[in-house]
Coordinates of C-alpha atoms and ligand atoms in Angstrom, one line a residue:
M1 CA 122.4 176.9 -18.9
Q2 CA 122.2 177.0 -15.1
K3 CA 121.9 173.5 -13.5
I4 CA 121.3 171.7 -10.3
I5 CA 123.3 168.6 -9.7
I6 CA 121.5 165.7 -8.0
L7 CA 123.9 163.1 -6.6
D8 CA 122.3 159.7 -6.6
F9 CA 122.8 157.5 -3.6
G10 CA 120.5 154.8 -5.0
S11 CA 117.1 155.9 -3.9
Q12 CA 114.1 154.8 -5.9
T13 CA 112.9 158.4 -6.0
T14 CA 116.0 160.1 -7.3
Q15 CA 114.6 160.4 -10.8
L16 CA 111.5 162.0 -9.3
I17 CA 113.6 164.7 -7.7
G18 CA 114.9 165.4 -11.2
R19 CA 111.5 165.6 -12.6
R20 CA 110.3 168.0 -9.9
I21 CA 113.3 170.3 -10.6
R22 CA 112.5 170.3 -14.3
E23 CA 108.9 171.2 -13.5
L24 CA 110.4 174.3 -12.0
D25 CA 111.8 175.1 -15.4
T26 CA 115.3 174.4 -14.2
F27 CA 117.8 172.1 -15.8
C28 CA 119.3 169.4 -13.6
E29 CA 121.6 166.4 -14.0
I30 CA 121.4 163.2 -12.1
L31 CA 124.9 161.7 -11.5
P32 CA 126.2 158.8 -9.4
Y33 CA 127.1 160.0 -5.9
N34 CA 130.8 159.7 -6.6
K35 CA 130.8 161.6 -9.9
F36 CA 130.4 165.2 -8.9
P37 CA 131.6 167.3 -11.9
Q38 CA 134.5 169.6 -11.1
D39 CA 134.8 172.9 -12.9
D40 CA 131.3 173.1 -14.3
P41 CA 130.5 176.9 -14.3
D42 CA 126.8 176.2 -14.7
I43 CA 126.2 174.5 -11.4
I44 CA 124.0 176.6 -9.0
G45 CA 123.2 174.0 -6.3
V46 CA 123.5 170.4 -5.2
I47 CA 121.0 167.9 -3.9
L48 CA 122.0 164.6 -2.2
S49 CA 119.3 161.9 -2.7
G50 CA 118.1 159.2 -0.5
S51 CA 119.6 155.7 -0.4
P52 CA 118.6 152.1 0.4
Y53 CA 121.5 152.1 2.8
S54 CA 122.0 153.2 6.4
V55 CA 124.9 155.5 7.0
Y56 CA 126.4 152.7 9.2
D57 CA 126.3 150.0 6.4
P58 CA 129.8 149.1 5.5
E59 CA 128.8 149.3 1.8
A60 CA 127.0 152.6 2.2
F61 CA 127.8 155.2 -0.5
R62 CA 130.0 158.0 0.8
V63 CA 130.9 161.2 -0.7
D64 CA 133.5 163.9 0.1
L65 CA 131.4 166.9 0.9
S66 CA 134.3 169.3 0.6
Q67 CA 133.9 169.0 -3.2
F68 CA 130.9 171.3 -3.1
R69 CA 130.3 172.4 0.5
G70 CA 130.9 176.2 0.7
R71 CA 130.7 176.5 -3.0
Y72 CA 127.1 175.9 -3.7
P73 CA 123.8 175.6 -1.7
I74 CA 123.2 172.0 -0.6
L75 CA 120.0 170.1 0.2
G76 CA 120.2 166.6 1.6
I77 CA 117.1 164.5 1.3
C78 CA 116.6 161.5 3.7
Y79 CA 119.9 159.6 3.5
G80 CA 121.4 162.8 2.1
A81 CA 120.4 164.7 5.3
Q82 CA 121.5 161.8 7.6
Y83 CA 124.8 161.4 5.8
M84 CA 125.7 165.1 6.1
S85 CA 124.6 165.2 9.8
H86 CA 126.5 162.0 10.5
T87 CA 129.7 163.1 8.7
L88 CA 129.7 166.6 10.2
G89 CA 129.5 165.5 13.8
G90 CA 125.9 164.7 14.5
R91 CA 124.4 161.4 15.5
V92 CA 122.2 159.0 13.5
E93 CA 120.7 156.0 15.1
P94 CA 118.2 153.3 14.2
A95 CA 114.7 154.6 14.7
P96 CA 112.7 152.7 17.4
S97 CA 110.3 151.8 14.6
R98 CA 110.7 152.4 11.0
E99 CA 109.5 156.0 10.3
Y100 CA 107.3 155.4 7.3
G101 CA 104.4 157.1 5.7
R102 CA 102.5 160.4 6.1
Q103 CA 103.3 162.7 9.0
N104 CA 102.6 166.3 9.7
L105 CA 105.1 169.1 10.4
T106 CA 103.9 170.3 13.8
S107 CA 106.7 172.8 14.2
I108 CA 108.2 174.8 11.4
D109 CA 110.6 177.8 11.3
L110 CA 108.5 179.8 8.9
N111 CA 111.2 182.4 8.6
N112 CA 113.7 179.9 7.2
P113 CA 114.0 180.4 3.4
L114 CA 113.4 176.7 2.9
F115 CA 110.0 176.9 4.4
Q116 CA 108.7 180.2 3.0
G117 CA 105.0 179.9 2.3
F118 CA 104.5 176.7 4.3
E119 CA 101.4 176.0 6.4
M120 CA 101.7 174.7 9.9
G121 CA 100.7 171.0 9.9
S122 CA 101.9 170.5 6.3
Q123 CA 101.9 166.8 5.3
V124 CA 105.2 165.1 4.6
W125 CA 106.3 161.6 3.5
M126 CA 108.9 159.8 5.6
S127 CA 110.6 156.6 4.6
H128 CA 113.6 155.7 6.7
G129 CA 114.9 153.1 9.2
D130 CA 117.5 155.4 10.8
T131 CA 116.8 158.8 12.3
I132 CA 119.0 161.8 13.3
T133 CA 119.2 162.0 17.2
A134 CA 121.7 164.9 17.5
L135 CA 122.7 167.6 15.0
P136 CA 126.3 168.7 14.4
E137 CA 127.4 171.8 16.3
G138 CA 126.1 175.0 14.8
F139 CA 123.2 173.2 13.1
K140 CA 119.6 174.1 14.0
T141 CA 116.3 172.3 13.8
I142 CA 113.9 174.1 11.4
A143 CA 111.0 171.6 11.3
S144 CA 109.7 168.7 13.4
T145 CA 106.9 166.2 13.4
E146 CA 105.4 164.6 16.5
T147 CA 107.8 161.7 16.3
V148 CA 110.7 163.1 14.2
H149 CA 112.3 166.0 16.1
Y150 CA 115.0 166.7 13.4
A151 CA 112.7 166.5 10.4
A152 CA 114.6 169.4 8.8
Y153 CA 117.8 171.3 9.7
Q154 CA 120.1 174.0 8.5
A155 CA 123.7 174.7 9.2
E156 CA 123.6 178.1 10.8
G157 CA 124.9 180.9 8.5
E158 CA 125.5 178.4 5.8
P159 CA 123.5 177.4 2.7
L160 CA 123.3 173.8 3.8
W161 CA 119.9 172.1 4.5
G162 CA 118.7 168.6 5.3
V163 CA 115.2 167.2 5.3
Q164 CA 114.5 163.6 6.5
F165 CA 111.3 163.5 4.5
H166 CA 110.9 163.2 0.8
P167 CA 109.7 166.5 -0.8
E168 CA 109.8 164.9 -4.3
V169 CA 106.9 162.5 -3.7
F170 CA 103.3 163.6 -4.1
H171 CA 102.3 162.7 -0.6
S172 CA 104.5 165.6 0.7
S173 CA 101.8 168.1 -0.1
Q174 CA 104.1 171.2 -0.1
G175 CA 107.1 169.3 -1.3
S176 CA 107.2 171.1 -4.7
L177 CA 107.1 174.4 -2.8
L178 CA 110.1 173.3 -0.7
L179 CA 112.0 172.4 -3.8
K180 CA 111.0 175.7 -5.4
N181 CA 112.3 177.6 -2.3
F182 CA 115.6 175.8 -2.6
V183 CA 116.0 175.9 -6.4
V184 CA 114.6 179.3 -7.2
D185 CA 115.0 181.5 -4.1
I186 CA 118.1 179.9 -2.6
C187 CA 120.1 178.7 -5.6
G188 CA 118.8 181.6 -7.8
S189 CA 117.5 179.6 -10.8
H190 CA 116.3 181.9 -13.6
Q191 CA 113.7 179.3 -14.5
D192 CA 114.5 179.5 -18.2
W193 CA 114.5 175.8 -19.0
S194 CA 111.1 175.4 -20.7
A195 CA 109.8 173.5 -23.7
A196 CA 109.9 176.7 -25.8
S197 CA 113.4 177.5 -24.9
F198 CA 114.4 173.9 -25.4
V199 CA 113.0 173.9 -28.9
E200 CA 114.6 177.2 -29.8
T201 CA 118.1 176.2 -28.5
T202 CA 118.0 172.7 -29.8
V203 CA 116.9 173.7 -33.3
N204 CA 119.8 176.2 -33.4
E205 CA 122.2 173.6 -32.1
L206 CA 121.0 171.0 -34.6
R207 CA 121.5 173.5 -37.4
Q208 CA 125.1 174.0 -36.3
Q209 CA 125.8 170.4 -35.6
L210 CA 124.3 169.0 -38.8
G211 CA 125.3 171.8 -41.2
N212 CA 124.4 170.6 -44.6
D213 CA 124.4 166.9 -43.8
R214 CA 121.6 164.4 -44.3
V215 CA 120.1 162.5 -41.4
I216 CA 118.3 159.1 -41.2
L217 CA 115.8 158.4 -38.5
G218 CA 113.8 155.2 -37.7
L219 CA 110.2 156.1 -36.7
S220 CA 108.2 153.7 -34.6
G221 CA 104.9 155.7 -34.3
G222 CA 105.9 156.2 -30.6
V223 CA 106.2 159.6 -29.0
D224 CA 110.0 159.7 -28.6
S225 CA 111.0 159.0 -32.2
S226 CA 108.2 161.2 -33.5
V227 CA 109.1 164.2 -31.4
A228 CA 112.8 163.7 -32.3
A229 CA 111.8 163.7 -36.0
V230 CA 109.7 166.8 -35.8
L231 CA 112.5 168.7 -34.0
I232 CA 115.2 167.7 -36.4
S233 CA 113.0 168.5 -39.4
R234 CA 112.4 172.0 -37.9
A235 CA 116.2 172.4 -38.1
I236 CA 117.1 170.8 -41.5
G237 CA 113.8 170.2 -43.3
D238 CA 113.8 167.5 -46.0
R239 CA 117.4 166.6 -45.3
L240 CA 116.0 164.4 -42.6
T241 CA 114.6 161.2 -44.1
C242 CA 112.5 159.0 -41.7
I243 CA 112.0 155.3 -42.2
F244 CA 108.8 153.7 -40.8
V245 CA 108.7 150.0 -41.2
D246 CA 105.4 148.2 -41.1
H247 CA 106.1 144.7 -40.0
G248 CA 102.4 143.8 -40.2
M249 CA 101.9 143.5 -36.5
L250 CA 101.0 147.1 -35.6
R251 CA 97.6 148.0 -34.2
K252 CA 94.5 148.3 -36.3
N253 CA 95.0 151.0 -39.0
E254 CA 98.0 152.3 -37.1
F255 CA 100.4 152.4 -40.1
T256 CA 98.0 154.5 -42.2
Q257 CA 97.0 156.8 -39.4
V258 CA 100.5 157.4 -38.2
M259 CA 101.7 158.0 -41.8
E260 CA 98.9 160.6 -42.2
D261 CA 100.0 162.3 -39.0
Y262 CA 103.6 162.4 -40.1
K263 CA 102.5 163.9 -43.5
V264 CA 100.5 166.6 -41.7
L265 CA 103.6 167.4 -39.6
G266 CA 105.6 167.9 -42.8
L267 CA 108.0 165.0 -42.3
N268 CA 109.8 163.3 -45.1
V269 CA 108.9 159.7 -44.4
L270 CA 109.4 156.5 -46.3
G271 CA 106.6 154.1 -45.2
I272 CA 107.8 150.6 -45.9
D273 CA 105.2 147.8 -46.0
A274 CA 107.4 144.8 -45.3
S275 CA 104.6 142.7 -43.7
S276 CA 104.8 139.8 -46.1
K277 CA 108.5 139.3 -45.5
F278 CA 107.9 139.2 -41.7
F279 CA 104.9 136.8 -42.0
N280 CA 106.8 134.5 -44.3
D281 CA 109.8 134.3 -42.0
L282 CA 107.6 133.8 -38.9
A283 CA 105.5 131.1 -40.4
G284 CA 105.3 128.1 -38.1
V285 CA 107.6 129.6 -35.4
T286 CA 106.2 129.2 -31.9
E287 CA 109.2 129.8 -29.6
P288 CA 109.0 133.3 -28.2
E289 CA 112.7 134.1 -28.3
Q290 CA 113.0 132.8 -31.8
K291 CA 110.1 134.9 -32.9
R292 CA 111.8 138.0 -31.4
K293 CA 115.1 137.2 -33.1
I294 CA 113.4 136.8 -36.5
I295 CA 111.6 140.1 -36.1
G296 CA 114.7 141.9 -35.0
R297 CA 116.8 140.5 -37.8
D298 CA 114.1 141.3 -40.5
F299 CA 113.7 144.8 -39.1
I300 CA 117.4 145.5 -39.4
E301 CA 117.5 144.1 -42.9
V302 CA 114.6 146.2 -44.1
F303 CA 115.8 149.3 -42.3
N304 CA 119.3 149.0 -43.6
A305 CA 118.2 148.4 -47.2
E306 CA 116.3 151.6 -47.1
A307 CA 119.1 153.5 -45.2
K308 CA 121.6 152.3 -47.9
K309 CA 119.3 153.7 -50.7
I310 CA 119.3 157.1 -48.9
F311 CA 123.0 156.9 -48.3
N312 CA 123.7 156.1 -51.9
S313 CA 121.6 158.9 -53.2
Q314 CA 123.5 161.6 -51.3
S315 CA 125.0 164.4 -53.2
S316 CA 128.6 165.7 -52.8
N317 CA 127.4 168.9 -51.0
S318 CA 125.0 167.1 -48.7
K319 CA 126.4 163.9 -47.2
C320 CA 124.5 161.4 -45.1
R321 CA 126.4 161.3 -41.9
W322 CA 123.9 160.9 -39.1
L323 CA 121.6 158.4 -37.6
A324 CA 119.0 160.1 -35.3
Q325 CA 117.3 158.4 -32.4
G326 CA 114.7 159.3 -29.9
T327 CA 116.8 158.3 -26.9
I328 CA 115.6 160.1 -23.8
Y329 CA 117.2 160.9 -20.4
P330 CA 116.0 157.9 -18.4
D331 CA 117.5 155.6 -21.0
R332 CA 120.9 157.1 -20.3
I333 CA 120.9 157.9 -16.6
E334 CA 123.7 155.8 -15.1
S335 CA 121.7 154.1 -12.4
L336 CA 123.2 152.5 -9.4
N337 CA 122.4 149.0 -8.4
I338 CA 122.6 147.8 -4.8
T339 CA 126.3 146.8 -5.2
G340 CA 127.2 150.4 -6.1
K341 CA 128.2 149.3 -9.6
V342 CA 127.0 151.6 -12.3
I343 CA 124.8 150.0 -14.8
K344 CA 124.8 152.0 -18.0
S345 CA 121.9 151.4 -20.2
H346 CA 122.1 152.7 -23.7
H347 CA 119.8 151.6 -26.4
N348 CA 120.8 151.7 -29.9
V349 CA 119.7 150.5 -33.3
G350 CA 122.2 147.7 -33.7
G351 CA 123.6 146.4 -36.9
L352 CA 123.8 149.5 -39.1
P353 CA 126.3 148.8 -41.9
K354 CA 129.7 149.9 -40.8
E355 CA 130.6 151.4 -44.2
M356 CA 128.0 154.1 -43.7
N357 CA 129.9 155.2 -40.6
L358 CA 127.0 157.2 -39.2
Q359 CA 127.3 159.3 -36.0
L360 CA 124.4 159.3 -33.5
C361 CA 122.2 162.4 -33.2
E362 CA 120.0 162.2 -30.0
P363 CA 118.3 165.6 -29.6
L364 CA 116.0 164.4 -26.7
K365 CA 118.8 162.9 -24.6
W366 CA 118.4 165.3 -21.7
L367 CA 114.6 165.0 -21.5
F368 CA 112.3 163.1 -19.2
K369 CA 109.2 161.5 -20.8
D370 CA 106.8 164.3 -19.7
E371 CA 109.2 166.9 -21.1
V372 CA 109.3 165.1 -24.4
R373 CA 105.5 165.4 -24.4
R374 CA 105.7 169.1 -23.6
V375 CA 108.2 169.6 -26.4
G376 CA 105.8 167.7 -28.7
R377 CA 103.0 170.1 -27.8
Q378 CA 105.2 173.1 -28.3
L379 CA 106.0 171.7 -31.8
G380 CA 102.2 171.6 -32.4
M381 CA 102.0 167.8 -32.6
P382 CA 98.6 166.2 -32.2
E383 CA 97.6 165.1 -28.7
H384 CA 96.9 161.4 -29.7
L385 CA 100.5 161.1 -30.9
I386 CA 101.9 162.7 -27.8
T387 CA 99.9 160.8 -25.2
R388 CA 100.3 157.4 -26.9
H389 CA 101.1 154.5 -24.6
P390 CA 104.4 152.7 -25.1
F391 CA 104.1 149.9 -27.6
P392 CA 106.7 147.1 -28.0
G393 CA 108.9 147.1 -31.1
P394 CA 107.9 143.5 -32.1
G395 CA 104.3 144.8 -31.9
L396 CA 101.4 142.3 -31.6
A397 CA 103.8 139.4 -32.1
V398 CA 104.5 139.4 -28.4
R399 CA 100.7 139.3 -27.7
I400 CA 100.0 136.2 -29.8
L401 CA 100.9 132.9 -28.0
G402 CA 102.1 130.3 -30.5
D403 CA 102.8 130.9 -34.2
I404 CA 101.8 134.1 -36.0
T405 CA 99.6 134.3 -39.0
P406 CA 97.9 137.4 -40.6
E407 CA 94.5 136.0 -39.6
K408 CA 95.5 135.9 -35.9
V409 CA 96.9 139.4 -36.1
H410 CA 93.6 140.5 -37.6
I411 CA 91.6 139.0 -34.8
L412 CA 93.9 140.6 -32.2
Q413 CA 93.8 144.0 -33.9
E414 CA 90.0 144.0 -33.8
A415 CA 89.8 143.1 -30.1
D416 CA 92.7 145.5 -29.2
D417 CA 90.9 148.3 -31.0
I418 CA 87.7 147.8 -29.0
F419 CA 89.7 147.8 -25.7
I420 CA 91.9 150.8 -26.5
R421 CA 89.0 152.9 -27.9
G422 CA 87.0 152.0 -24.8
L423 CA 89.8 153.2 -22.5
R424 CA 90.0 156.5 -24.3
E425 CA 86.3 157.1 -24.1
Y426 CA 85.7 156.1 -20.5
K427 CA 86.2 159.1 -18.2
V428 CA 86.8 159.0 -14.4
K429 CA 86.7 161.8 -11.9
L430 CA 89.6 162.0 -9.4
S431 CA 90.3 164.1 -6.4
G432 CA 92.7 164.4 -3.5
D433 CA 95.8 162.2 -3.5
E434 CA 94.7 160.3 -6.6
A435 CA 94.4 163.5 -8.6
R436 CA 97.7 164.8 -7.3
R437 CA 99.4 161.5 -8.3
V438 CA 98.0 161.7 -11.8
L439 CA 98.9 165.4 -12.2
A440 CA 102.4 164.7 -10.8
A441 CA 102.9 162.0 -13.3
G442 CA 102.4 164.5 -16.1
V443 CA 99.1 163.0 -17.3
P444 CA 97.5 165.5 -19.7
I445 CA 94.2 166.6 -18.3
Q446 CA 92.2 167.1 -21.5
Q447 CA 88.8 167.2 -20.1
A448 CA 89.6 168.8 -16.7
N449 CA 86.8 170.8 -15.1
N450 CA 89.5 173.0 -13.8
S451 CA 93.2 172.7 -13.5
S452 CA 93.4 172.7 -9.7
T453 CA 93.8 169.4 -7.9
E454 CA 90.3 169.7 -6.4
E455 CA 88.6 167.4 -9.0
I456 CA 89.9 166.4 -12.3
E457 CA 88.5 164.3 -15.1
V458 CA 90.7 161.9 -17.1
S459 CA 90.2 159.0 -19.4
L460 CA 91.1 155.5 -18.2
Y461 CA 93.6 155.5 -21.1
D462 CA 95.5 158.5 -19.6
Q463 CA 95.5 157.0 -16.2
I464 CA 97.3 153.8 -17.1
W465 CA 100.8 153.1 -18.4
Q466 CA 100.0 150.6 -21.0
A467 CA 97.2 148.3 -22.2
G468 CA 96.6 145.7 -24.8
V469 CA 94.9 142.4 -25.6
I470 CA 96.6 139.0 -25.8
L471 CA 95.3 136.3 -28.1
L472 CA 95.5 132.9 -26.5
S473 CA 95.5 131.2 -29.9
A474 CA 96.8 127.9 -28.5
V475 CA 93.6 127.5 -26.4
R476 CA 90.1 126.9 -27.5
S477 CA 87.0 126.6 -25.3
V478 CA 83.3 126.0 -25.8
G479 CA 80.8 128.7 -25.8
V480 CA 77.3 129.3 -27.1
M481 CA 76.1 132.0 -29.5
G482 CA 72.4 132.1 -30.4
D483 CA 71.6 128.5 -30.9
E484 CA 75.1 127.5 -31.9
R485 CA 77.9 126.0 -30.0
T486 CA 81.2 127.8 -30.6
Y487 CA 84.7 126.5 -30.1
E488 CA 87.0 129.5 -30.2
H489 CA 89.8 131.4 -28.6
P490 CA 89.9 133.4 -25.4
V491 CA 91.6 136.8 -25.2
A492 CA 93.2 138.3 -22.1
L493 CA 93.0 142.0 -21.5
R494 CA 96.1 143.6 -19.9
A495 CA 96.2 147.1 -18.4
V496 CA 98.9 148.2 -16.0
T497 CA 100.0 151.2 -14.0
S498 CA 103.7 151.9 -13.8
T499 CA 106.2 154.7 -13.9
D500 CA 109.0 153.0 -15.8
A501 CA 107.8 149.5 -16.8
M502 CA 110.4 148.0 -14.5
T503 CA 107.6 147.2 -12.0
A504 CA 103.9 147.3 -12.8
D505 CA 100.6 146.7 -11.1
W506 CA 97.4 145.6 -12.8
A507 CA 95.0 148.5 -13.2
H508 CA 91.8 148.3 -11.2
L509 CA 89.4 149.0 -14.1
P510 CA 85.8 149.6 -13.3
Y511 CA 83.5 146.5 -13.6
D512 CA 81.0 148.3 -15.8
F513 CA 83.8 149.2 -18.2
M514 CA 85.1 145.6 -18.3
A515 CA 81.6 144.2 -18.9
R516 CA 81.1 146.5 -21.8
V517 CA 84.4 145.7 -23.4
S518 CA 83.9 142.0 -23.0
N519 CA 80.5 142.2 -24.6
D520 CA 81.8 144.3 -27.5
I521 CA 84.7 142.0 -28.2
I522 CA 82.6 138.8 -28.1
N523 CA 79.8 140.2 -30.2
H524 CA 82.0 141.8 -32.8
V525 CA 85.3 139.9 -33.1
R526 CA 84.9 136.6 -34.9
G527 CA 87.1 133.9 -33.5
V528 CA 86.9 135.1 -29.8
N529 CA 84.3 133.7 -27.4
R530 CA 85.8 134.5 -24.0
V531 CA 87.4 137.5 -22.4
C532 CA 89.7 137.3 -19.3
Y533 CA 91.4 140.1 -17.3
D534 CA 95.1 139.6 -16.3
I535 CA 95.5 140.4 -12.6
S536 CA 99.2 139.7 -12.3
S537 CA 101.7 142.3 -11.2
K538 CA 105.3 142.7 -12.4
P539 CA 107.3 141.1 -10.9
P540 CA 106.8 138.1 -10.9
A541 CA 104.8 138.4 -14.2
T542 CA 105.9 140.7 -17.0
I543 CA 103.8 143.2 -18.9
E544 CA 103.9 141.3 -22.2
W545 CA 102.9 137.6 -22.4
E546 CA 105.0 136.6 -25.4
Ligands
XMP601 P1 107.9 143.3 -20.1 O1 107.1 142.4 -20.9 O2 109.4 142.9 -20.0 O3 108.0 144.7 -20.9 O4 107.4 143.6 -18.7 C1 108.4 145.9 -20.3 C2 108.1 147.0 -21.3 O5 108.9 146.9 -22.5 C3 108.1 146.8 -23.6 N1 108.7 145.9 -24.5 C4 109.4 146.2 -25.6 N2 109.7 147.4 -26.1 N3 110.9 146.4 -27.9 C5 110.4 147.5 -27.3 O6 110.6 148.6 -27.8 C6 110.7 145.2 -27.4 O7 111.2 144.2 -27.9 C7 109.9 145.1 -26.2 N4 109.5 144.0 -25.4 C8 108.8 144.5 -24.4 C9 106.7 146.3 -23.1 O8 105.7 146.7 -24.0 C10 106.7 147.1 -21.8 O9 106.3 148.4 -21.9

């Protein structure tokens, strides 16, 4: 499979470069700047990302360009462009003022392969403190803005380009075209990385990898584990057994609905109602970390007990050797922190009994979230499963302050259901940059008037990262209903926009929508007499209240 290597110098937009390349139906790998893979016959081009550093910082990340220069086409973005220019004999200096935000390309070499199809005046997004003030010998300027003369360059007669702007961000209006020119026309991508080809190849590989073995998979109702399950079941059918544990703190009707969905998809699922165990063990516990520990421990106990049953029922010609997980690419990308140390995040179901000696099977490990969704659609999965917001493993337990009881969960489920249904039903029209941002984030446009970026219609639900209700069960306040005085709990609504949950902003929901939800909750949910909206961003707040 042809691939583009993206060397990561620590920019916040590196993953975005990866997603844009995948949107061009081309496979790519994001690697730390100092881990260029030698001897990989599938590489067709190299991209150097931006960086929080200046090329002059003593700690700046440096790479030996000779590892790939002359072997593959190279595109340096922002720091990547400055680094190549600086290293190869040009000059980079602090810009008189930070060059940040939208600019327009006032001069473009339209004959250059990187700028094929560009329009004069095309908008680009700059974000740098340094700027190139002289190019290395034999390099030529191929685009400028009013203030940035060397906005883009090429080494003459050599497939090496640099752009000081960020083609990967949606504010660069022809950024995707620039990346297409590089990846397809210059590097020669066959563009054969698609959801359909992924499904076909992966199902074949899984058949080979798994042979006649049995596989266990923990389902959460979320998109990643569900897509992984459907994919594996396409390969090995009933030899995949899925375990879906109901800890009693899922959303209203979620367990039954998701089980129905799984049945329709032909999955072999054991739905385990373990809610009484969880509620018993959580009784009277108020400390958030302790609640989490109990839920984590109980979950492993229940999951392992079921896994052991499957393990013990294996036959001699079909052994249970695998634990499958819906790990996706962003969970595994070795991300650089500011000190240059690699932080490797890897999530895993801890505590599986050693004696089962299971190997990990992670069929989605190369996919970004939007690709997982495309694969889900390719597999014919229902849209509501595919576009579901992330939901925390401990469920509504992290949205009830204080101790947890089935009654409190019930109140919260009712309020949450009204809020989430409302978000799904409320449609908004978007155009211009807002529409482009939503489209670029891979939001499914179910009700689009047309698929262009002119004007699109999306639900509030599809516009936001995550939403939920928090029950402030430790607080009571006075209200009045009819002629009666009430003394009940407030709930807080939380809706955030985010791309990765590391940072988040509160969603600016329309007032008429909030008014309607507030009315519905107070009129229909017994035990709640006040609705607040959480307007804290992360950091310093978090998404969940706990
Ligand atoms: P916070 O509250 O830290 O949450 O801003 C960040 C994201 O992680 C989700 N979350 C969890 N997901 N198991 C999960 O699978 C958990 O224990 C857990 N705790 C928080 C949270 O919903 C948000 O998307």
